[in-house]
mmCIF file of C-alpha atoms in Angstrom:
data_model
loop_
_atom_site.group_PDB
_atom_site.id
_atom_site.type_symbol
_atom_site.label_atom_id
_atom_site.label_comp_id
_atom_site.label_asym_id
_atom_site.label_seq_id
_atom_site.Cartn_x
_atom_site.Cartn_y
_atom_site.Cartn_z
ATOM 1 C CA MET A 1 0.000 0.000 0.000
ATOM 2 C CA ALA A 2 2.739 2.516 0.895
ATOM 3 C CA ILE A 3 4.599 1.680 -2.303
ATOM 4 C CA ALA A 4 1.510 2.103 -4.578
ATOM 5 C CA GLU A 5 0.679 5.471 -3.021
ATOM 6 C CA ALA A 6 4.333 6.772 -3.284
ATOM 7 C CA GLU A 7 4.932 5.754 -6.990
ATOM 8 C CA PRO A 8 3.147 8.571 -8.813
ATOM 9 C CA GLY A 9 5.204 11.184 -6.821
ATOM 10 C CA ARG A 10 8.562 9.620 -7.786
ATOM 11 C CA LEU A 11 7.754 9.096 -11.449
ATOM 12 C CA ALA A 12 6.587 12.608 -12.215
ATOM 13 C CA PRO A 13 10.040 14.240 -12.047
ATOM 14 C CA VAL A 14 11.505 11.398 -14.059
ATOM 15 C CA ARG A 15 8.857 11.839 -16.724
ATOM 16 C CA ARG A 16 9.567 15.575 -16.823
ATOM 17 C CA ARG A 17 13.315 14.948 -17.332
ATOM 18 C CA VAL A 18 12.633 12.454 -20.096
ATOM 19 C CA ALA A 19 10.354 14.931 -21.855
ATOM 20 C CA LEU A 20 13.002 17.639 -21.652
ATOM 21 C CA ALA A 21 15.646 15.293 -23.015
ATOM 22 C CA LYS A 22 13.420 14.305 -25.918
ATOM 23 C CA ALA A 23 12.746 17.933 -26.710
ATOM 24 C CA ALA A 24 16.451 18.773 -26.598
ATOM 25 C CA LEU A 25 17.284 15.911 -28.929
ATOM 26 C CA ALA A 26 14.566 16.965 -31.341
ATOM 27 C CA ILE A 27 15.701 20.584 -31.380
ATOM 28 C CA GLY A 28 19.365 19.538 -31.868
ATOM 29 C CA ALA A 29 18.481 17.186 -34.693
ATOM 30 C CA ALA A 30 16.449 19.874 -36.394
ATOM 31 C CA ALA A 31 19.313 22.373 -36.021
ATOM 32 C CA ALA A 32 21.836 19.916 -37.399
ATOM 33 C CA PHE A 33 19.583 19.159 -40.328
ATOM 34 C CA GLY A 34 19.116 22.836 -41.039
ATOM 35 C CA ALA A 35 22.865 23.503 -40.899
ATOM 36 C CA ALA A 36 23.538 20.602 -43.223
ATOM 37 C CA VAL A 37 21.006 21.933 -45.720
ATOM 38 C CA ALA A 38 22.508 25.416 -45.529
ATOM 39 C CA LEU A 39 26.079 24.139 -46.028
ATOM 40 C CA ALA A 40 24.975 21.951 -48.906
ATOM 41 C CA LYS A 41 23.466 24.967 -50.589
ATOM 42 C CA VAL A 42 26.670 27.006 -50.122
ATOM 43 C CA HIS A 43 28.941 24.289 -51.475
ATOM 44 C CA ASN A 44 26.661 23.151 -54.233
ATOM 45 C CA ALA A 45 28.839 22.672 -57.311
ATOM 46 C CA GLY A 46 25.977 23.457 -59.543
ATOM 47 C CA HIS A 47 26.749 27.182 -59.634
ATOM 48 C CA SER A 48 29.323 29.536 -58.120
ATOM 49 C CA LYS A 49 28.379 31.588 -55.068
ATOM 50 C CA GLN A 50 31.686 33.482 -55.186
ATOM 51 C CA PRO A 51 33.366 35.288 -58.073
ATOM 52 C CA LEU A 52 35.643 32.978 -60.038
ATOM 53 C CA ARG A 53 39.376 33.442 -59.401
ATOM 54 C CA PRO A 54 42.189 32.377 -61.739
ATOM 55 C CA LEU A 55 44.303 29.385 -60.684
ATOM 56 C CA ALA A 56 47.436 31.501 -60.238
ATOM 57 C CA PRO A 57 50.305 30.548 -57.924
ATOM 58 C CA SER A 58 50.712 32.499 -54.717
ATOM 59 C CA ALA A 59 53.189 35.371 -54.657
ATOM 60 C CA ASP A 60 55.521 33.374 -52.388
ATOM 61 C CA TYR A 61 55.526 30.427 -54.747
ATOM 62 C CA ALA A 62 56.172 32.626 -57.760
ATOM 63 C CA ALA A 63 58.988 34.430 -55.940
ATOM 64 C CA THR A 64 60.620 31.109 -55.047
ATOM 65 C CA VAL A 65 60.275 29.418 -58.417
ATOM 66 C CA HIS A 66 61.060 32.435 -60.517
ATOM 67 C CA LYS A 67 64.044 33.592 -58.484
ATOM 68 C CA GLU A 68 65.972 35.891 -60.749
ATOM 69 C CA VAL A 69 69.221 37.769 -60.548
ATOM 70 C CA GLY A 70 67.267 40.852 -61.560
ATOM 71 C CA SER A 71 65.875 42.621 -64.587
ATOM 72 C CA PRO A 72 68.038 43.698 -67.507
ATOM 73 C CA GLY A 73 69.006 47.278 -68.243
ATOM 74 C CA MET A 74 69.092 48.744 -71.708
ATOM 75 C CA ILE A 75 72.020 49.586 -73.929
ATOM 76 C CA ASP A 76 72.113 51.155 -77.380
ATOM 77 C CA PRO A 77 74.842 52.186 -79.813
ATOM 78 C CA PRO A 78 76.671 55.299 -78.568
ATOM 79 C CA ILE A 79 75.619 58.711 -79.852
ATOM 80 C CA ALA A 80 78.485 60.812 -78.448
ATOM 81 C CA SER A 81 81.959 60.508 -76.967
ATOM 82 C CA PRO A 82 81.822 58.558 -73.714
ATOM 83 C CA SER A 83 81.563 60.614 -70.549
ATOM 84 C CA ALA A 84 81.923 57.589 -68.275
ATOM 85 C CA ALA A 85 83.696 54.254 -68.333
ATOM 86 C CA THR A 86 83.167 50.783 -66.986
ATOM 87 C CA HIS A 87 86.202 48.719 -66.085
ATOM 88 C CA VAL A 88 87.455 46.079 -63.736
ATOM 89 C CA SER A 89 88.349 47.414 -60.308
ATOM 90 C CA MET B 1 86.270 51.504 -50.449
ATOM 91 C CA GLY B 2 89.581 51.313 -52.277
ATOM 92 C CA CYS B 3 88.238 52.515 -55.590
ATOM 93 C CA GLU B 4 87.578 55.713 -57.496
ATOM 94 C CA ILE B 5 84.129 57.266 -57.117
ATOM 95 C CA VAL B 6 82.906 59.382 -60.050
ATOM 96 C CA VAL B 7 79.680 61.361 -60.027
ATOM 97 C CA GLY B 8 78.250 62.947 -63.165
ATOM 98 C CA GLY B 9 75.497 65.547 -63.100
ATOM 99 C CA GLY B 10 75.075 66.027 -59.367
ATOM 100 C CA SER B 11 74.955 69.235 -57.348
ATOM 101 C CA THR B 12 77.710 69.986 -54.844
ATOM 102 C CA GLN B 13 75.390 69.013 -52.005
ATOM 103 C CA ALA B 14 74.487 65.728 -53.702
ATOM 104 C CA VAL B 15 78.145 64.890 -54.283
ATOM 105 C CA ARG B 16 78.897 65.511 -50.590
ATOM 106 C CA ARG B 17 76.044 63.218 -49.569
ATOM 107 C CA ILE B 18 77.341 60.557 -51.939
ATOM 108 C CA GLU B 19 80.846 60.839 -50.509
ATOM 109 C CA ALA B 20 79.401 60.412 -47.023
ATOM 110 C CA LEU B 21 77.416 57.385 -48.168
ATOM 111 C CA PHE B 22 80.491 55.594 -49.503
ATOM 112 C CA GLU B 23 82.454 56.463 -46.365
ATOM 113 C CA GLN B 24 79.662 55.002 -44.247
ATOM 114 C CA ARG B 25 79.595 51.778 -46.259
ATOM 115 C CA ASP B 26 83.367 51.472 -46.005
ATOM 116 C CA ARG B 27 83.198 51.903 -42.223
ATOM 117 C CA LEU B 28 80.677 49.092 -41.975
ATOM 118 C CA PHE B 29 81.908 46.572 -44.507
ATOM 119 C CA SER B 30 85.646 47.004 -44.976
ATOM 120 C CA ARG B 31 87.758 43.928 -44.291
ATOM 121 C CA PHE B 32 90.698 46.222 -43.587
ATOM 122 C CA ARG B 33 89.214 48.475 -40.894
ATOM 123 C CA PRO B 34 89.672 46.725 -37.548
ATOM 124 C CA ASP B 35 86.580 48.430 -36.147
ATOM 125 C CA SER B 36 84.268 47.698 -39.086
ATOM 126 C CA GLU B 37 81.008 45.936 -38.345
ATOM 127 C CA LEU B 38 82.062 43.175 -40.735
ATOM 128 C CA ASN B 39 85.115 42.422 -38.614
ATOM 129 C CA ARG B 40 83.058 42.577 -35.422
ATOM 130 C CA VAL B 41 80.591 40.088 -36.863
ATOM 131 C CA ASN B 42 83.344 37.775 -38.105
ATOM 132 C CA ALA B 43 84.992 37.902 -34.677
ATOM 133 C CA ALA B 44 81.728 36.640 -33.140
ATOM 134 C CA ARG B 45 81.688 33.450 -35.236
ATOM 135 C CA GLY B 46 80.272 30.400 -33.558
ATOM 136 C CA GLY B 47 77.460 32.291 -31.906
ATOM 137 C CA ILE B 48 74.562 34.614 -32.496
ATOM 138 C CA VAL B 49 75.394 38.264 -33.110
ATOM 139 C CA GLY B 50 73.199 41.326 -33.459
ATOM 140 C CA VAL B 51 73.781 43.499 -36.527
ATOM 141 C CA SER B 52 72.759 46.977 -37.612
ATOM 142 C CA PRO B 53 69.761 47.481 -39.923
ATOM 143 C CA LEU B 54 72.022 48.353 -42.866
ATOM 144 C CA PHE B 55 74.200 45.302 -42.264
ATOM 145 C CA ALA B 56 71.100 43.126 -42.044
ATOM 146 C CA SER B 57 69.640 44.436 -45.291
ATOM 147 C CA THR B 58 72.980 44.103 -47.080
ATOM 148 C CA LEU B 59 73.328 40.543 -45.835
ATOM 149 C CA ARG B 60 69.807 39.869 -47.065
ATOM 150 C CA ALA B 61 70.846 41.140 -50.520
ATOM 151 C CA ALA B 62 73.895 38.854 -50.393
ATOM 152 C CA PHE B 63 71.664 35.882 -49.533
ATOM 153 C CA ASP B 64 69.365 36.744 -52.423
ATOM 154 C CA ALA B 65 72.346 36.931 -54.777
ATOM 155 C CA ALA B 66 73.584 33.536 -53.600
ATOM 156 C CA GLU B 67 70.151 32.000 -54.017
ATOM 157 C CA ALA B 68 69.612 33.548 -57.459
ATOM 158 C CA THR B 69 72.997 32.299 -58.700
ATOM 159 C CA ASP B 70 72.787 28.844 -57.075
ATOM 160 C CA GLY B 71 75.621 29.826 -54.746
ATOM 161 C CA ILE B 72 78.029 31.040 -57.448
ATOM 162 C CA VAL B 73 78.143 34.471 -55.817
ATOM 163 C CA ASP B 74 78.725 33.527 -52.192
ATOM 164 C CA PRO B 75 79.093 35.890 -49.205
ATOM 165 C CA THR B 76 81.087 33.410 -47.092
ATOM 166 C CA LEU B 77 84.446 33.572 -48.877
ATOM 167 C CA GLY B 78 86.242 35.766 -46.359
ATOM 168 C CA ALA B 79 88.561 32.952 -45.265
ATOM 169 C CA ALA B 80 89.221 31.905 -48.859
ATOM 170 C CA ILE B 81 90.293 35.348 -49.999
ATOM 171 C CA GLU B 82 92.571 35.688 -46.983
ATOM 172 C CA SER B 83 94.088 32.297 -47.778
ATOM 173 C CA ALA B 84 94.815 33.572 -51.282
ATOM 174 C CA GLY B 85 96.777 36.409 -49.678
ATOM 175 C CA TYR B 86 94.412 39.404 -49.943
ATOM 176 C CA THR B 87 94.810 40.405 -46.318
ATOM 177 C CA VAL B 88 95.549 44.133 -46.657
ATOM 178 C CA ASP B 89 94.211 46.979 -48.774
ATOM 179 C CA PHE B 90 95.044 46.246 -52.398
ATOM 180 C CA ALA B 91 97.190 49.365 -52.678
ATOM 181 C CA ASP B 92 99.475 47.885 -50.015
ATOM 182 C CA LEU B 93 99.411 44.306 -51.316
ATOM 183 C CA ALA B 94 102.808 43.004 -52.439
ATOM 184 C CA SER B 95 104.035 39.690 -53.805
ATOM 185 C CA ASP B 96 104.596 37.128 -51.085
ATOM 186 C CA PRO B 97 106.891 34.080 -51.436
ATOM 187 C CA ARG B 98 104.838 32.082 -48.939
ATOM 188 C CA PRO B 99 102.385 29.614 -50.480
ATOM 189 C CA PRO B 100 98.656 30.345 -50.320
ATOM 190 C CA GLY B 101 96.711 29.128 -47.313
ATOM 191 C CA PRO B 102 94.194 26.274 -47.377
ATOM 192 C CA ALA B 103 91.187 26.475 -49.646
ATOM 193 C CA ALA B 104 87.905 27.451 -47.972
ATOM 194 C CA PRO B 105 84.806 26.672 -50.100
ATOM 195 C CA GLY B 106 81.679 28.750 -49.749
ATOM 196 C CA ALA B 107 79.099 27.814 -47.123
ATOM 197 C CA TRP B 108 76.349 30.397 -47.418
ATOM 198 C CA ARG B 109 73.638 27.874 -46.602
ATOM 199 C CA SER B 110 75.115 27.384 -43.149
ATOM 200 C CA LEU B 111 74.226 30.952 -42.164
ATOM 201 C CA ARG B 112 71.046 31.730 -40.305
ATOM 202 C CA GLN B 113 69.545 35.200 -40.218
ATOM 203 C CA ALA B 114 66.445 36.399 -38.416
ATOM 204 C CA ASP B 115 65.992 40.106 -39.044
ATOM 205 C CA ARG B 116 68.938 41.644 -37.145
ATOM 206 C CA LEU B 117 70.209 38.443 -35.552
ATOM 207 C CA LEU B 118 72.813 36.375 -37.365
ATOM 208 C CA PHE B 119 74.268 32.967 -36.628
ATOM 209 C CA LEU B 120 77.686 32.471 -38.190
ATOM 210 C CA PRO B 121 79.344 29.018 -37.861
ATOM 211 C CA ARG B 122 82.806 29.039 -36.340
ATOM 212 C CA ASP B 123 84.542 28.065 -39.585
ATOM 213 C CA VAL B 124 82.779 30.606 -41.803
ATOM 214 C CA LYS B 125 83.913 34.174 -42.495
ATOM 215 C CA LEU B 126 81.847 36.770 -44.299
ATOM 216 C CA ASP B 127 82.999 38.927 -47.177
ATOM 217 C CA LEU B 128 80.166 41.083 -48.516
ATOM 218 C CA ASN B 129 82.111 42.914 -51.193
ATOM 219 C CA GLY B 130 80.146 41.001 -53.801
ATOM 220 C CA VAL B 131 77.183 43.267 -53.135
ATOM 221 C CA VAL B 132 78.342 46.235 -51.019
ATOM 222 C CA LYS B 133 79.822 48.401 -53.769
ATOM 223 C CA ALA B 134 76.966 47.824 -56.195
ATOM 224 C CA LEU B 135 74.346 48.553 -53.524
ATOM 225 C CA ALA B 136 76.211 51.735 -52.648
ATOM 226 C CA VAL B 137 76.150 52.829 -56.293
ATOM 227 C CA ASP B 138 72.397 52.191 -56.535
ATOM 228 C CA ASP B 139 71.741 54.080 -53.294
ATOM 229 C CA ALA B 140 74.038 56.924 -54.339
ATOM 230 C CA LEU B 141 72.151 57.330 -57.607
ATOM 231 C CA GLU B 142 69.020 58.000 -55.574
ATOM 232 C CA LEU B 143 70.797 60.992 -54.023
ATOM 233 C CA LEU B 144 71.214 62.719 -57.381
ATOM 234 C CA ASP B 145 68.761 65.525 -58.017
ATOM 235 C CA GLY B 146 68.150 64.814 -61.675
ATOM 236 C CA GLU B 147 69.842 62.984 -64.499
ATOM 237 C CA GLY B 148 73.377 61.782 -64.032
ATOM 238 C CA PHE B 149 75.440 58.776 -63.089
ATOM 239 C CA VAL B 150 77.467 57.339 -60.221
ATOM 240 C CA SER B 151 80.466 55.104 -60.781
ATOM 241 C CA ALA B 152 82.488 53.223 -58.156
ATOM 242 C CA GLY B 153 85.485 51.319 -59.378
ATOM 243 C CA GLY B 154 84.034 51.049 -62.861
ATOM 244 C CA ASP B 155 80.575 49.835 -61.843
ATOM 245 C CA LEU B 156 78.108 52.516 -62.740
ATOM 246 C CA ALA B 157 74.408 53.277 -62.658
ATOM 247 C CA ALA B 158 72.755 56.105 -64.538
ATOM 248 C CA ARG B 159 69.531 58.052 -64.690
ATOM 249 C CA GLY B 160 69.009 59.304 -68.215
ATOM 250 C CA GLY B 161 71.256 58.181 -71.032
ATOM 251 C CA VAL B 162 75.055 58.214 -70.783
ATOM 252 C CA ASP B 163 77.692 57.039 -73.241
ATOM 253 C CA VAL B 164 80.085 54.633 -71.568
ATOM 254 C CA ALA B 165 83.520 53.488 -72.691
ATOM 255 C CA LEU B 166 84.022 49.732 -72.515
ATOM 256 C CA PRO B 167 87.178 47.941 -71.383
ATOM 257 C CA GLU B 168 89.818 47.569 -74.116
ATOM 258 C CA GLY B 169 87.884 49.717 -76.565
ATOM 259 C CA GLY B 170 84.383 50.328 -77.797
ATOM 260 C CA ALA B 171 81.470 52.117 -76.211
ATOM 261 C CA VAL B 172 77.731 51.809 -75.638
ATOM 262 C CA ARG B 173 74.994 54.180 -74.589
ATOM 263 C CA LEU B 174 73.562 53.131 -71.249
ATOM 264 C CA THR B 175 69.925 54.048 -71.785
ATOM 265 C CA ARG B 176 68.553 52.520 -68.582
ATOM 266 C CA GLY B 177 70.036 50.753 -65.584
ATOM 267 C CA ALA B 178 73.673 49.990 -64.890
ATOM 268 C CA LEU B 179 76.875 48.489 -66.230
ATOM 269 C CA ALA B 180 79.305 46.442 -64.164
ATOM 270 C CA THR B 181 82.539 44.727 -65.148
ATOM 271 C CA SER B 182 84.049 41.868 -63.232
ATOM 272 C CA GLY B 183 87.332 40.144 -63.912
ATOM 273 C CA SER B 184 90.627 38.885 -62.620
ATOM 274 C CA SER B 185 92.937 41.453 -64.180
ATOM 275 C CA GLY B 186 92.128 44.343 -61.858
ATOM 276 C CA ARG B 187 93.102 42.734 -58.552
ATOM 277 C CA ALA B 188 95.790 40.090 -59.017
ATOM 278 C CA TRP B 189 98.955 39.356 -57.078
ATOM 279 C CA LEU B 190 101.594 36.676 -56.613
ATOM 280 C CA ARG B 191 101.577 34.339 -53.665
ATOM 281 C CA GLY B 192 104.176 31.565 -53.554
ATOM 282 C CA GLY B 193 104.985 32.336 -57.163
ATOM 283 C CA ARG B 194 101.412 31.621 -58.254
ATOM 284 C CA ARG B 195 99.018 34.201 -59.595
ATOM 285 C CA GLN B 196 96.077 34.826 -57.290
ATOM 286 C CA HIS B 197 93.055 37.078 -57.781
ATOM 287 C CA HIS B 198 90.010 38.143 -55.820
ATOM 288 C CA LEU B 199 87.276 36.212 -57.649
ATOM 289 C CA ILE B 200 87.026 33.034 -55.601
ATOM 290 C CA ASP B 201 85.242 29.979 -56.954
ATOM 291 C CA PRO B 202 82.984 28.994 -54.035
ATOM 292 C CA ARG B 203 82.896 25.383 -55.173
ATOM 293 C CA CYS B 204 86.578 24.883 -54.362
ATOM 294 C CA GLY B 205 87.494 27.958 -52.351
ATOM 295 C CA LEU B 206 90.314 28.991 -54.692
ATOM 296 C CA PRO B 207 90.727 31.837 -57.201
ATOM 297 C CA ALA B 208 88.567 30.859 -60.155
ATOM 298 C CA GLU B 209 90.022 29.464 -63.338
ATOM 299 C CA SER B 210 87.925 31.109 -65.994
ATOM 300 C CA PRO B 211 88.344 31.343 -69.767
ATOM 301 C CA TRP B 212 87.423 35.020 -69.431
ATOM 302 C CA GLU B 213 89.591 37.894 -68.368
ATOM 303 C CA GLN B 214 86.592 40.132 -67.735
ATOM 304 C CA VAL B 215 82.836 40.275 -68.194
ATOM 305 C CA THR B 216 80.638 43.371 -68.564
ATOM 306 C CA VAL B 217 76.904 43.072 -67.891
ATOM 307 C CA CYS B 218 74.042 45.520 -68.266
ATOM 308 C CA GLY B 219 71.465 45.183 -65.490
ATOM 309 C CA GLY B 220 68.421 47.049 -64.303
ATOM 310 C CA THR B 221 70.392 48.001 -61.203
ATOM 311 C CA CYS B 222 74.076 48.036 -60.396
ATOM 312 C CA LEU B 223 73.483 45.165 -57.978
ATOM 313 C CA THR B 224 71.981 43.046 -60.743
ATOM 314 C CA ALA B 225 74.777 43.923 -63.161
ATOM 315 C CA ASP B 226 77.573 43.291 -60.657
ATOM 316 C CA VAL B 227 76.207 39.993 -59.339
ATOM 317 C CA ALA B 228 75.551 38.775 -62.878
ATOM 318 C CA ALA B 229 79.015 39.829 -64.081
ATOM 319 C CA LYS B 230 80.680 37.911 -61.248
ATOM 320 C CA ALA B 231 78.490 34.885 -61.818
ATOM 321 C CA ALA B 232 79.098 34.885 -65.570
ATOM 322 C CA PHE B 233 82.864 35.076 -64.965
ATOM 323 C CA LEU B 234 82.769 32.230 -62.451
ATOM 324 C CA VAL B 235 80.465 30.025 -64.519
ATOM 325 C CA GLY B 236 83.164 29.937 -67.200
ATOM 326 C CA GLU B 237 82.454 28.906 -70.770
ATOM 327 C CA ASP B 238 78.723 28.772 -70.076
ATOM 328 C CA GLY B 239 78.764 32.439 -69.068
ATOM 329 C CA PRO B 240 77.198 33.883 -72.248
ATOM 330 C CA GLY B 241 74.399 31.332 -72.197
ATOM 331 C CA TRP B 242 73.882 31.772 -68.462
ATOM 332 C CA LEU B 243 73.264 35.476 -69.015
ATOM 333 C CA ASP B 244 71.056 34.849 -72.064
ATOM 334 C CA GLU B 245 68.808 32.591 -69.967
ATOM 335 C CA ARG B 246 68.202 35.643 -67.782
ATOM 336 C CA ALA B 247 67.957 38.097 -70.720
ATOM 337 C CA LEU B 248 70.976 40.014 -69.421
ATOM 338 C CA PRO B 249 73.301 41.595 -72.026
ATOM 339 C CA GLY B 250 76.900 40.480 -71.509
ATOM 340 C CA ARG B 251 80.261 41.217 -73.119
ATOM 341 C CA PHE B 252 83.139 38.831 -72.516
ATOM 342 C CA LEU B 253 86.858 39.421 -73.107
ATOM 343 C CA THR B 254 89.404 36.602 -73.231
ATOM 344 C CA PRO B 255 93.002 37.000 -72.030
ATOM 345 C CA ALA B 256 93.990 37.140 -75.714
ATOM 346 C CA GLY B 257 91.729 40.157 -76.176
ATOM 347 C CA ASP B 258 88.980 38.373 -78.144
ATOM 348 C CA GLU B 259 85.502 39.762 -77.631
ATOM 349 C CA VAL B 260 82.404 37.566 -77.225
ATOM 350 C CA LEU B 261 78.969 39.168 -77.110
ATOM 351 C CA ASN B 262 75.992 37.150 -75.921
ATOM 352 C CA GLU B 263 72.707 37.170 -77.783
ATOM 353 C CA ALA B 264 71.085 39.706 -75.454
ATOM 354 C CA TRP B 265 73.949 42.173 -75.959
ATOM 355 C CA ARG B 266 73.921 41.786 -79.736
ATOM 356 C CA GLY B 267 70.148 42.110 -79.774
ATOM 357 C CA SER B 268 70.239 45.287 -77.705
ATOM 358 C CA LEU B 269 72.663 47.012 -80.052
ATOM 359 C CA THR B 270 70.762 46.011 -83.172
ATOM 360 C CA GLY B 271 67.388 46.867 -81.694
ATOM 361 C CA ALA B 272 66.238 43.224 -81.776
ATOM 362 C CA ARG B 273 65.383 42.947 -78.060
ATOM 363 C CA ALA B 274 63.556 39.885 -76.758
ATOM 364 C CA CYS B 275 59.979 40.328 -75.650
ATOM 365 C CA ILE B 276 59.789 39.217 -72.037
#
């Protein structure tokens, strides 16, 4: 008799916690589903969401691969008597 | 700096600033001034040493030159050039009956630089003369008010056109950039009865054996021209092609006085320049 009368009081809080847990799981699942749909839309290969960029190497890569001594100067036939001289020093 | 400085087209004030610039560079980078920063850095080998901003940027340029030339122009040949006998200012250098010291190959990859901190291994000595003079010429040109040129030891950079006499005859008009000539005839001496010179082959650490007596290169800057001229000399027979791969005009003279012009040089003088 004491057990039958006490049972409804002990189960009520348990039932409340179960209901809350179910609700939390449902909300989380719905949020995850929504995020997945949103991400799928962003990364959909069907059309570009961002402006297209050329497949160019980075500046660092280009600087490393195309390491040069430097650019050339320009020489032409002389037009007057030399006013300077280059020589070994 | 042990060479003649010539300035064309500058005001008196600009010439004074240029003189001060070269004096400053000599104070920092001379191998023959006991109190130069170069000698202080070399004395601190085996550890980490702090350097001035100008020293750091010059060292950075030397690294870039070494990387661009696959180590042919190497800033770590201080020990090698001393072994060859170049231990005092060239004006005071006399023949010496003693044999040269041991060879000291280049080791630029063993250096470590982080901004103004440098690690120099104990057995490595810096010599930055491969870039110092050319950088000074480029910086000095910036001090000119208008058109003109600056020449240091025969390496010159110009703003506006200037007609330039070439070694052993001939001339060109330098329309843009710089001309530099590198070779073994300018600084040579006897050590142990053997001819030595200042252009060290970093691969063996000895004065280079080159088929050329001198090489003249036209570059966009004096640094480019000087580094390329040294590299083309040291590369040897492949020098003209090495410069052509980089579209740099080059003129080569053999010890017999024969002239060889690479394709870029010939193309420049005939107007047939490559489209790059």
